[in-house]
PDB file of C-alpha atoms (C1' of nucleotides) in Angstrom:
ATOM      1  CA  UNK A   1      18.850  54.511  -0.523  1.00 50.00           C
ATOM      2  CA  UNK A   2      16.801  54.752  -3.539  1.00 61.00           C
ATOM      3  CA  UNK A   3      13.603  53.940  -3.458  1.00 65.00           C
ATOM      4  CA  UNK A   4      13.126  51.112  -5.252  1.00 72.00           C
ATOM      5  CA  UNK A   5      15.615  49.191  -3.214  1.00 66.00           C
ATOM      6  CA  UNK A   6      13.098  49.112  -0.700  1.00 69.00           C
ATOM      7  CA  UNK A   7      10.594  47.528  -2.812  1.00 82.00           C
ATOM      8  CA  UNK A   8       9.970  43.552  -2.533  1.00 94.00           C
ATOM      9  CA  UNK A   9      11.854  41.114  -4.688  1.00 97.00           C
ATOM     10  CA  UNK A  10       9.743  39.125  -7.224  1.00 98.00           C
ATOM     11  CA  UNK A  11       8.206  35.721  -6.263  1.00 98.00           C
ATOM     12  CA  UNK A  12       8.283  32.075  -7.385  1.00 98.00           C
ATOM     13  CA  UNK A  13       4.474  32.406  -7.922  1.00 98.00           C
ATOM     14  CA  UNK A  14       5.222  35.829 -10.010  1.00 98.00           C
ATOM     15  CA  UNK A  15       7.388  33.896 -12.830  1.00 98.00           C
ATOM     16  CA  UNK A  16       5.287  30.280 -12.678  1.00 98.00           C
ATOM     17  CA  UNK A  17       2.588  32.016 -14.029  1.00 98.00           C
ATOM     18  CA  UNK A  18       1.636  31.800 -17.845  1.00 98.00           C
ATOM     19  CA  UNK A  19       4.549  33.188 -20.042  1.00 98.00           C
ATOM     20  CA  UNK A  20       2.713  36.438 -21.921  1.00 98.00           C
ATOM     21  CA  UNK A  21       1.172  37.375 -18.684  1.00 98.00           C
ATOM     22  CA  UNK A  22       4.683  37.433 -16.701  1.00 98.00           C
ATOM     23  CA  UNK A  23       6.008  39.049 -20.046  1.00 98.00           C
ATOM     24  CA  UNK A  24       3.746  42.075 -19.611  1.00 98.00           C
ATOM     25  CA  UNK A  25       3.738  42.220 -16.209  1.00 98.00           C
ATOM     26  CA  UNK A  26       7.807  42.479 -16.462  1.00 98.00           C
ATOM     27  CA  UNK A  27       7.464  46.134 -18.062  1.00 98.00           C
ATOM     28  CA  UNK A  28       8.243  48.393 -15.148  1.00 98.00           C
ATOM     29  CA  UNK A  29       9.831  46.321 -12.784  1.00 98.00           C
ATOM     30  CA  UNK A  30      13.789  46.412 -11.784  1.00 98.00           C
ATOM     31  CA  UNK A  31      16.348  44.252 -12.886  1.00 98.00           C
ATOM     32  CA  UNK A  32      19.277  44.224  -9.768  1.00 98.00           C
ATOM     33  CA  UNK A  33      22.709  42.740 -10.138  1.00 97.00           C
ATOM     34  CA  UNK A  34      25.110  42.789  -7.033  1.00 94.00           C
ATOM     35  CA  UNK A  35      28.390  43.713  -8.155  1.00 83.00           C
ATOM     36  CA  UNK A  36      31.400  43.597  -6.058  1.00 77.00           C
ATOM     37  CA  UNK A  37      30.367  46.699  -4.257  1.00 85.00           C
ATOM     38  CA  UNK A  38      28.169  48.526  -6.314  1.00 91.00           C
ATOM     39  CA  UNK A  39      24.818  47.680  -7.748  1.00 96.00           C
ATOM     40  CA  UNK A  40      23.475  47.796 -11.571  1.00 98.00           C
ATOM     41  CA  UNK A  41      19.648  48.762 -11.758  1.00 98.00           C
ATOM     42  CA  UNK A  42      17.921  49.519 -14.519  1.00 98.00           C
ATOM     43  CA  UNK A  43      13.677  49.497 -15.635  1.00 98.00           C
ATOM     44  CA  UNK A  44      12.717  46.925 -17.821  1.00 98.00           C
ATOM     45  CA  UNK A  45      10.945  48.398 -21.165  1.00 98.00           C
ATOM     46  CA  UNK A  46      10.931  45.919 -23.327  1.00 98.00           C
ATOM     47  CA  UNK A  47      10.315  42.306 -23.519  1.00 98.00           C
ATOM     48  CA  UNK A  48       9.258  39.170 -25.767  1.00 98.00           C
ATOM     49  CA  UNK A  49       7.590  36.082 -24.720  1.00 98.00           C
ATOM     50  CA  UNK A  50       8.494  32.752 -26.273  1.00 98.00           C
ATOM     51  CA  UNK A  51       6.912  29.389 -25.868  1.00 98.00           C
ATOM     52  CA  UNK A  52       8.457  26.171 -27.131  1.00 96.00           C
ATOM     53  CA  UNK A  53       5.049  23.976 -27.344  1.00 96.00           C
ATOM     54  CA  UNK A  54       3.698  26.115 -30.601  1.00 96.00           C
ATOM     55  CA  UNK A  55       6.128  29.210 -31.190  1.00 98.00           C
ATOM     56  CA  UNK A  56       9.008  28.276 -33.933  1.00 97.00           C
ATOM     57  CA  UNK A  57      10.836  30.872 -32.911  1.00 97.00           C
ATOM     58  CA  UNK A  58      11.303  29.616 -29.385  1.00 98.00           C
ATOM     59  CA  UNK A  59      14.925  27.806 -28.793  1.00 98.00           C
ATOM     60  CA  UNK A  60      12.727  25.457 -26.611  1.00 98.00           C
ATOM     61  CA  UNK A  61      10.622  24.334 -29.653  1.00 97.00           C
ATOM     62  CA  UNK A  62      12.547  21.615 -30.983  1.00 95.00           C
ATOM     63  CA  UNK A  63      12.865  20.095 -27.363  1.00 96.00           C
ATOM     64  CA  UNK A  64      15.651  19.930 -24.691  1.00 96.00           C
ATOM     65  CA  UNK A  65      19.208  20.658 -25.583  1.00 96.00           C
ATOM     66  CA  UNK A  66      21.770  21.079 -23.378  1.00 96.00           C
ATOM     67  CA  UNK A  67      21.644  24.585 -24.206  1.00 96.00           C
ATOM     68  CA  UNK A  68      17.744  25.123 -23.795  1.00 97.00           C
ATOM     69  CA  UNK A  69      18.142  22.673 -20.699  1.00 98.00           C
ATOM     70  CA  UNK A  70      17.700  25.847 -18.411  1.00 98.00           C
ATOM     71  CA  UNK A  71      14.730  26.972 -20.366  1.00 98.00           C
ATOM     72  CA  UNK A  72      12.640  24.162 -19.098  1.00 98.00           C
ATOM     73  CA  UNK A  73      13.088  24.696 -15.512  1.00 98.00           C
ATOM     74  CA  UNK A  74      10.302  25.993 -13.223  1.00 98.00           C
ATOM     75  CA  UNK A  75       9.826  30.159 -13.391  1.00 98.00           C
ATOM     76  CA  UNK A  76      12.080  32.400 -11.975  1.00 98.00           C
ATOM     77  CA  UNK A  77      15.543  31.434 -13.189  1.00 98.00           C
ATOM     78  CA  UNK A  78      18.006  33.105 -15.810  1.00 98.00           C
ATOM     79  CA  UNK A  79      18.061  31.488 -19.235  1.00 98.00           C
ATOM     80  CA  UNK A  80      21.370  33.241 -21.245  1.00 98.00           C
ATOM     81  CA  UNK A  81      22.080  32.106 -24.717  1.00 98.00           C
ATOM     82  CA  UNK A  82      25.123  33.460 -26.830  1.00 98.00           C
ATOM     83  CA  UNK A  83      24.661  34.465 -30.680  1.00 97.00           C
ATOM     84  CA  UNK A  84      25.813  36.034 -33.831  1.00 97.00           C
ATOM     85  CA  UNK A  85      29.159  35.236 -32.492  1.00 96.00           C
ATOM     86  CA  UNK A  86      29.147  38.088 -30.629  1.00 96.00           C
ATOM     87  CA  UNK A  87      26.674  38.960 -27.977  1.00 98.00           C
ATOM     88  CA  UNK A  88      24.634  37.273 -24.960  1.00 98.00           C
ATOM     89  CA  UNK A  89      20.856  37.904 -24.726  1.00 98.00           C
ATOM     90  CA  UNK A  90      18.965  37.304 -21.200  1.00 98.00           C
ATOM     91  CA  UNK A  91      15.628  35.601 -20.613  1.00 98.00           C
ATOM     92  CA  UNK A  92      13.489  34.983 -17.309  1.00 98.00           C
ATOM     93  CA  UNK A  93      12.116  31.566 -17.364  1.00 98.00           C
ATOM     94  CA  UNK A  94       8.292  31.346 -16.924  1.00 98.00           C
ATOM     95  CA  UNK A  95       5.754  28.720 -16.238  1.00 98.00           C
ATOM     96  CA  UNK A  96       5.832  25.086 -14.575  1.00 98.00           C
ATOM     97  CA  UNK A  97       9.019  22.986 -14.782  1.00 98.00           C
ATOM     98  CA  UNK A  98       9.127  21.574 -18.098  1.00 97.00           C
ATOM     99  CA  UNK A  99       7.240  23.869 -19.649  1.00 97.00           C
ATOM    100  CA  UNK A 100       9.841  25.609 -22.245  1.00 98.00           C
ATOM    101  CA  UNK A 101       8.708  29.018 -22.076  1.00 98.00           C
ATOM    102  CA  UNK A 102      10.574  32.679 -21.045  1.00 98.00           C
ATOM    103  CA  UNK A 103      10.692  36.191 -21.659  1.00 98.00           C
ATOM    104  CA  UNK A 104      13.395  37.508 -23.429  1.00 98.00           C
ATOM    105  CA  UNK A 105      14.325  41.014 -21.673  1.00 98.00           C
ATOM    106  CA  UNK A 106      15.230  43.436 -24.857  1.00 98.00           C
ATOM    107  CA  UNK A 107      15.457  46.867 -23.182  1.00 98.00           C
ATOM    108  CA  UNK A 108      16.141  48.600 -20.101  1.00 98.00           C
ATOM    109  CA  UNK A 109      16.338  52.134 -18.806  1.00 98.00           C
ATOM    110  CA  UNK A 110      19.467  52.242 -16.824  1.00 98.00           C
ATOM    111  CA  UNK A 111      18.774  54.220 -12.977  1.00 97.00           C
ATOM    112  CA  UNK A 112      22.032  53.796 -10.795  1.00 96.00           C
ATOM    113  CA  UNK A 113      26.436  53.751 -11.200  1.00 96.00           C
ATOM    114  CA  UNK A 114      26.130  54.666 -15.346  1.00 96.00           C
ATOM    115  CA  UNK A 115      29.724  54.979 -15.046  1.00 96.00           C
ATOM    116  CA  UNK A 116      30.001  50.929 -14.400  1.00 97.00           C
ATOM    117  CA  UNK A 117      28.034  50.168 -17.421  1.00 97.00           C
ATOM    118  CA  UNK A 118      29.216  52.446 -19.484  1.00 97.00           C
ATOM    119  CA  UNK A 119      32.829  50.862 -19.071  1.00 97.00           C
ATOM    120  CA  UNK A 120      30.986  47.511 -19.388  1.00 97.00           C
ATOM    121  CA  UNK A 121      29.900  48.426 -22.448  1.00 97.00           C
ATOM    122  CA  UNK A 122      31.718  50.634 -24.395  1.00 96.00           C
ATOM    123  CA  UNK A 123      35.409  50.088 -22.137  1.00 95.00           C
ATOM    124  CA  UNK A 124      36.260  53.555 -21.577  1.00 94.00           C
ATOM    125  CA  UNK A 125      34.227  56.605 -19.972  1.00 94.00           C
ATOM    126  CA  UNK A 126      31.282  58.410 -21.955  1.00 93.00           C
ATOM    127  CA  UNK A 127      32.201  60.678 -24.675  1.00 92.00           C
ATOM    128  CA  UNK A 128      28.870  62.351 -24.987  1.00 91.00           C
ATOM    129  CA  UNK A 129      25.216  62.389 -23.890  1.00 90.00           C
ATOM    130  CA  UNK A 130      23.774  60.587 -26.808  1.00 89.00           C
ATOM    131  CA  UNK A 131      25.694  57.514 -25.756  1.00 94.00           C
ATOM    132  CA  UNK A 132      23.603  56.961 -22.934  1.00 96.00           C
ATOM    133  CA  UNK A 133      20.572  56.077 -25.017  1.00 96.00           C
ATOM    134  CA  UNK A 134      22.236  53.513 -26.739  1.00 96.00           C
ATOM    135  CA  UNK A 135      23.359  52.077 -23.557  1.00 98.00           C
ATOM    136  CA  UNK A 136      20.757  49.403 -22.976  1.00 98.00           C
ATOM    137  CA  UNK A 137      18.245  49.868 -26.036  1.00 98.00           C
ATOM    138  CA  UNK A 138      18.656  45.859 -26.872  1.00 98.00           C
ATOM    139  CA  UNK A 139      19.054  42.383 -25.477  1.00 98.00           C
ATOM    140  CA  UNK A 140      22.930  42.225 -26.537  1.00 98.00           C
ATOM    141  CA  UNK A 141      23.376  45.862 -25.192  1.00 98.00           C
ATOM    142  CA  UNK A 142      22.005  45.519 -21.613  1.00 98.00           C
ATOM    143  CA  UNK A 143      23.988  42.340 -21.287  1.00 98.00           C
ATOM    144  CA  UNK A 144      27.043  43.762 -21.813  1.00 98.00           C
ATOM    145  CA  UNK A 145      26.352  46.838 -20.049  1.00 98.00           C
ATOM    146  CA  UNK A 146      25.457  44.672 -17.240  1.00 98.00           C
ATOM    147  CA  UNK A 147      28.124  42.216 -17.695  1.00 97.00           C
ATOM    148  CA  UNK A 148      25.550  39.469 -17.877  1.00 98.00           C
ATOM    149  CA  UNK A 149      26.941  36.375 -19.854  1.00 97.00           C
ATOM    150  CA  UNK A 150      26.581  32.266 -19.919  1.00 97.00           C
ATOM    151  CA  UNK A 151      27.922  31.649 -16.794  1.00 97.00           C
ATOM    152  CA  UNK A 152      24.893  33.341 -15.302  1.00 98.00           C
ATOM    153  CA  UNK A 153      22.866  31.096 -17.205  1.00 98.00           C
ATOM    154  CA  UNK A 154      20.563  29.085 -14.485  1.00 98.00           C
ATOM    155  CA  UNK A 155      21.050  31.367 -11.942  1.00 98.00           C
ATOM    156  CA  UNK A 156      18.122  31.710  -9.621  1.00 98.00           C
ATOM    157  CA  UNK A 157      16.347  34.921  -9.526  1.00 98.00           C
ATOM    158  CA  UNK A 158      15.472  34.564  -5.704  1.00 98.00           C
ATOM    159  CA  UNK A 159      18.648  34.565  -4.969  1.00 97.00           C
ATOM    160  CA  UNK A 160      21.130  37.866  -4.072  1.00 95.00           C
ATOM    161  CA  UNK A 161      23.378  38.202  -7.352  1.00 96.00           C
ATOM    162  CA  UNK A 162      20.376  38.864  -9.446  1.00 98.00           C
ATOM    163  CA  UNK A 163      16.981  39.519  -9.078  1.00 98.00           C
ATOM    164  CA  UNK A 164      14.027  41.588 -10.201  1.00 98.00           C
ATOM    165  CA  UNK A 165      12.473  43.637  -7.709  1.00 97.00           C
ATOM    166  CA  UNK A 166       8.660  44.957  -8.020  1.00 97.00           C
ATOM    167  CA  UNK A 167       7.221  48.600  -8.736  1.00 96.00           C
ATOM    168  CA  UNK A 168       4.323  50.195  -9.459  1.00 92.00           C
ATOM    169  CA  UNK A 169       1.910  48.805 -11.615  1.00 92.00           C
ATOM    170  CA  UNK A 170       1.796  50.316 -15.153  1.00 96.00           C
ATOM    171  CA  UNK A 171      -1.506  51.629 -16.692  1.00 97.00           C
ATOM    172  CA  UNK A 172      -2.737  49.470 -19.546  1.00 97.00           C
ATOM    173  CA  UNK A 173      -2.954  52.307 -21.849  1.00 97.00           C
ATOM    174  CA  UNK A 174       1.221  52.768 -21.438  1.00 98.00           C
ATOM    175  CA  UNK A 175       1.613  49.658 -22.914  1.00 98.00           C
ATOM    176  CA  UNK A 176       2.401  48.488 -26.546  1.00 98.00           C
ATOM    177  CA  UNK A 177       2.084  45.307 -28.307  1.00 98.00           C
ATOM    178  CA  UNK A 178       3.677  44.306 -31.413  1.00 97.00           C
ATOM    179  CA  UNK A 179       5.325  41.736 -33.287  1.00 97.00           C
ATOM    180  CA  UNK A 180       8.468  40.130 -32.442  1.00 98.00           C
ATOM    181  CA  UNK A 181      12.101  41.578 -33.524  1.00 97.00           C
ATOM    182  CA  UNK A 182      14.814  39.631 -35.662  1.00 97.00           C
ATOM    183  CA  UNK A 183      12.747  36.438 -35.855  1.00 97.00           C
ATOM    184  CA  UNK A 184      12.085  34.136 -39.207  1.00 95.00           C
ATOM    185  CA  UNK A 185       9.276  31.589 -37.678  1.00 96.00           C
ATOM    186  CA  UNK A 186       6.262  32.095 -36.334  1.00 96.00           C
ATOM    187  CA  UNK A 187       6.739  35.554 -36.942  1.00 96.00           C
ATOM    188  CA  UNK A 188       2.871  36.973 -36.577  1.00 96.00           C
ATOM    189  CA  UNK A 189       2.292  36.124 -32.963  1.00 97.00           C
ATOM    190  CA  UNK A 190       1.712  39.826 -30.970  1.00 98.00           C
ATOM    191  CA  UNK A 191       4.269  38.889 -28.108  1.00 98.00           C
ATOM    192  CA  UNK A 192       6.491  41.971 -27.851  1.00 98.00           C
ATOM    193  CA  UNK A 193       5.454  44.064 -24.914  1.00 98.00           C
ATOM    194  CA  UNK A 194       6.847  47.620 -24.346  1.00 98.00           C
ATOM    195  CA  UNK A 195       6.496  50.763 -22.382  1.00 98.00           C
ATOM    196  CA  UNK A 196       4.800  53.722 -25.129  1.00 97.00           C
ATOM    197  CA  UNK A 197       7.089  56.432 -25.997  1.00 96.00           C
ATOM    198  CA  UNK A 198      10.011  55.439 -23.388  1.00 97.00           C
ATOM    199  CA  UNK A 199      12.999  56.448 -24.864  1.00 97.00           C
ATOM    200  CA  UNK A 200      15.396  53.499 -24.070  1.00 97.00           C
ATOM    201  CA  UNK A 201      13.306  51.018 -26.538  1.00 98.00           C
ATOM    202  CA  UNK A 202      15.436  48.867 -28.882  1.00 97.00           C
ATOM    203  CA  UNK A 203      13.376  50.676 -31.933  1.00 92.00           C
ATOM    204  CA  UNK A 204      11.403  53.753 -32.150  1.00 82.00           C
TER     205      UNK A 204
ATOM    206  C1'  DA B   1      34.096  16.256 -39.601  1.00 92.40           C
ATOM    207  C1'  DT B   2      31.383  19.607 -41.907  1.00 92.40           C
ATOM    208  C1'  DC B   3      28.077  23.004 -42.342  1.00 92.40           C
ATOM    209  C1'  DA B   4      24.110  26.741 -42.271  1.00 92.40           C
ATOM    210  C1'  DA B   5      21.659  29.461 -39.075  1.00 92.40           C
ATOM    211  C1'  DG B   6      21.341  33.085 -35.696  1.00 92.40           C
ATOM    212  C1'  DA B   7      15.818  36.100 -30.403  1.00 92.40           C
ATOM    213  C1'  DT B   8      22.450  41.372 -33.113  1.00 92.40           C
ATOM    214  C1'  DT B   9      25.438  45.048 -33.540  1.00 92.40           C
ATOM    215  C1'  DA B  10      28.154  48.992 -35.335  1.00 92.40           C
ATOM    216  C1'  DC B  11      29.250  50.943 -39.178  1.00 92.40           C
ATOM    217  C1'  DC B  12      29.009  52.032 -43.602  1.00 92.40           C
ATOM    218  C1'  DT B  13      26.873  55.187 -48.049  1.00 92.40           C
TER     219       DT B  13
ATOM    220  C1'  DG C   1      18.527  51.683 -45.624  1.00 92.40           C
ATOM    221  C1'  DG C   2      22.101  47.926 -46.359  1.00 92.40           C
ATOM    222  C1'  DT C   3      25.746  44.524 -44.581  1.00 92.40           C
ATOM    223  C1'  DA C   4      29.613  42.295 -42.648  1.00 92.40           C
ATOM    224  C1'  DA C   5      31.490  40.448 -38.140  1.00 92.40           C
ATOM    225  C1'  DT C   6      31.768  36.420 -35.427  1.00 92.40           C
ATOM    226  C1'  DC C   7      31.420  31.650 -33.035  1.00 92.40           C
ATOM    227  C1'  DT C   8      27.917  28.660 -30.669  1.00 92.40           C
ATOM    228  C1'  DT C   9      24.770  25.457 -31.356  1.00 92.40           C
ATOM    229  C1'  DG C  10      22.359  21.721 -33.416  1.00 92.40           C
ATOM    230  C1'  DA C  11      21.539  18.720 -37.570  1.00 92.40           C
ATOM    231  C1'  DT C  12      23.309  15.800 -40.622  1.00 92.40           C
ATOM    232  C1'  DA C  13      27.295  12.136 -42.640  1.00 92.40           C
TER     233       DA C  13
END
DNA sequence: ATCAAGATTACCT
DNA sequence: GGTAATCTTGATA
């Protein structure tokens, strides 16, 4: 029993707060997915906030569609989308019902059952240690490693299949802030949050 | 029915 | 540093 497993699952109230607050507070927390027998777990080290009201980069900006419906739930649900014909990305829905705000999980530091994540991601065993740093250092990569796909979109993070558990609060000076990555609109919002100097970030 | 864009990644020089 | 791959979604006809 590793120590983080005795910590508490994050509450509905945690997720229902304002999206940038939740985004920052998710850093250092543990994402856990219960597989058949072995749990997959990793520390969240990089996130981005998206806000449907005035943020043109958010999928929810243009209103409800079949794809983005999940993003308008109340905080504490998972929103998964498919992009570039190849990758799934997972988000934590935040705020009140109908708001359309969510936090994209961009990078994770793997903690347990590396062999399963490695197999999920590469379809084989580890060839060299350099592949560890590349395992979950990006939104598409971590979904592959955790085997997260669209079938999990809309799932409740207060359930037992996939959830996030609490961890020690980070010091303010350990957190970095920047513009978001890979978008073409509303590019100046400083809504990317990351743990400074963590080796598992999507960009140096 | 057709089309363009995309919250990315891997592989190339 | 540049770009091809790949297909779902949402918009337009």
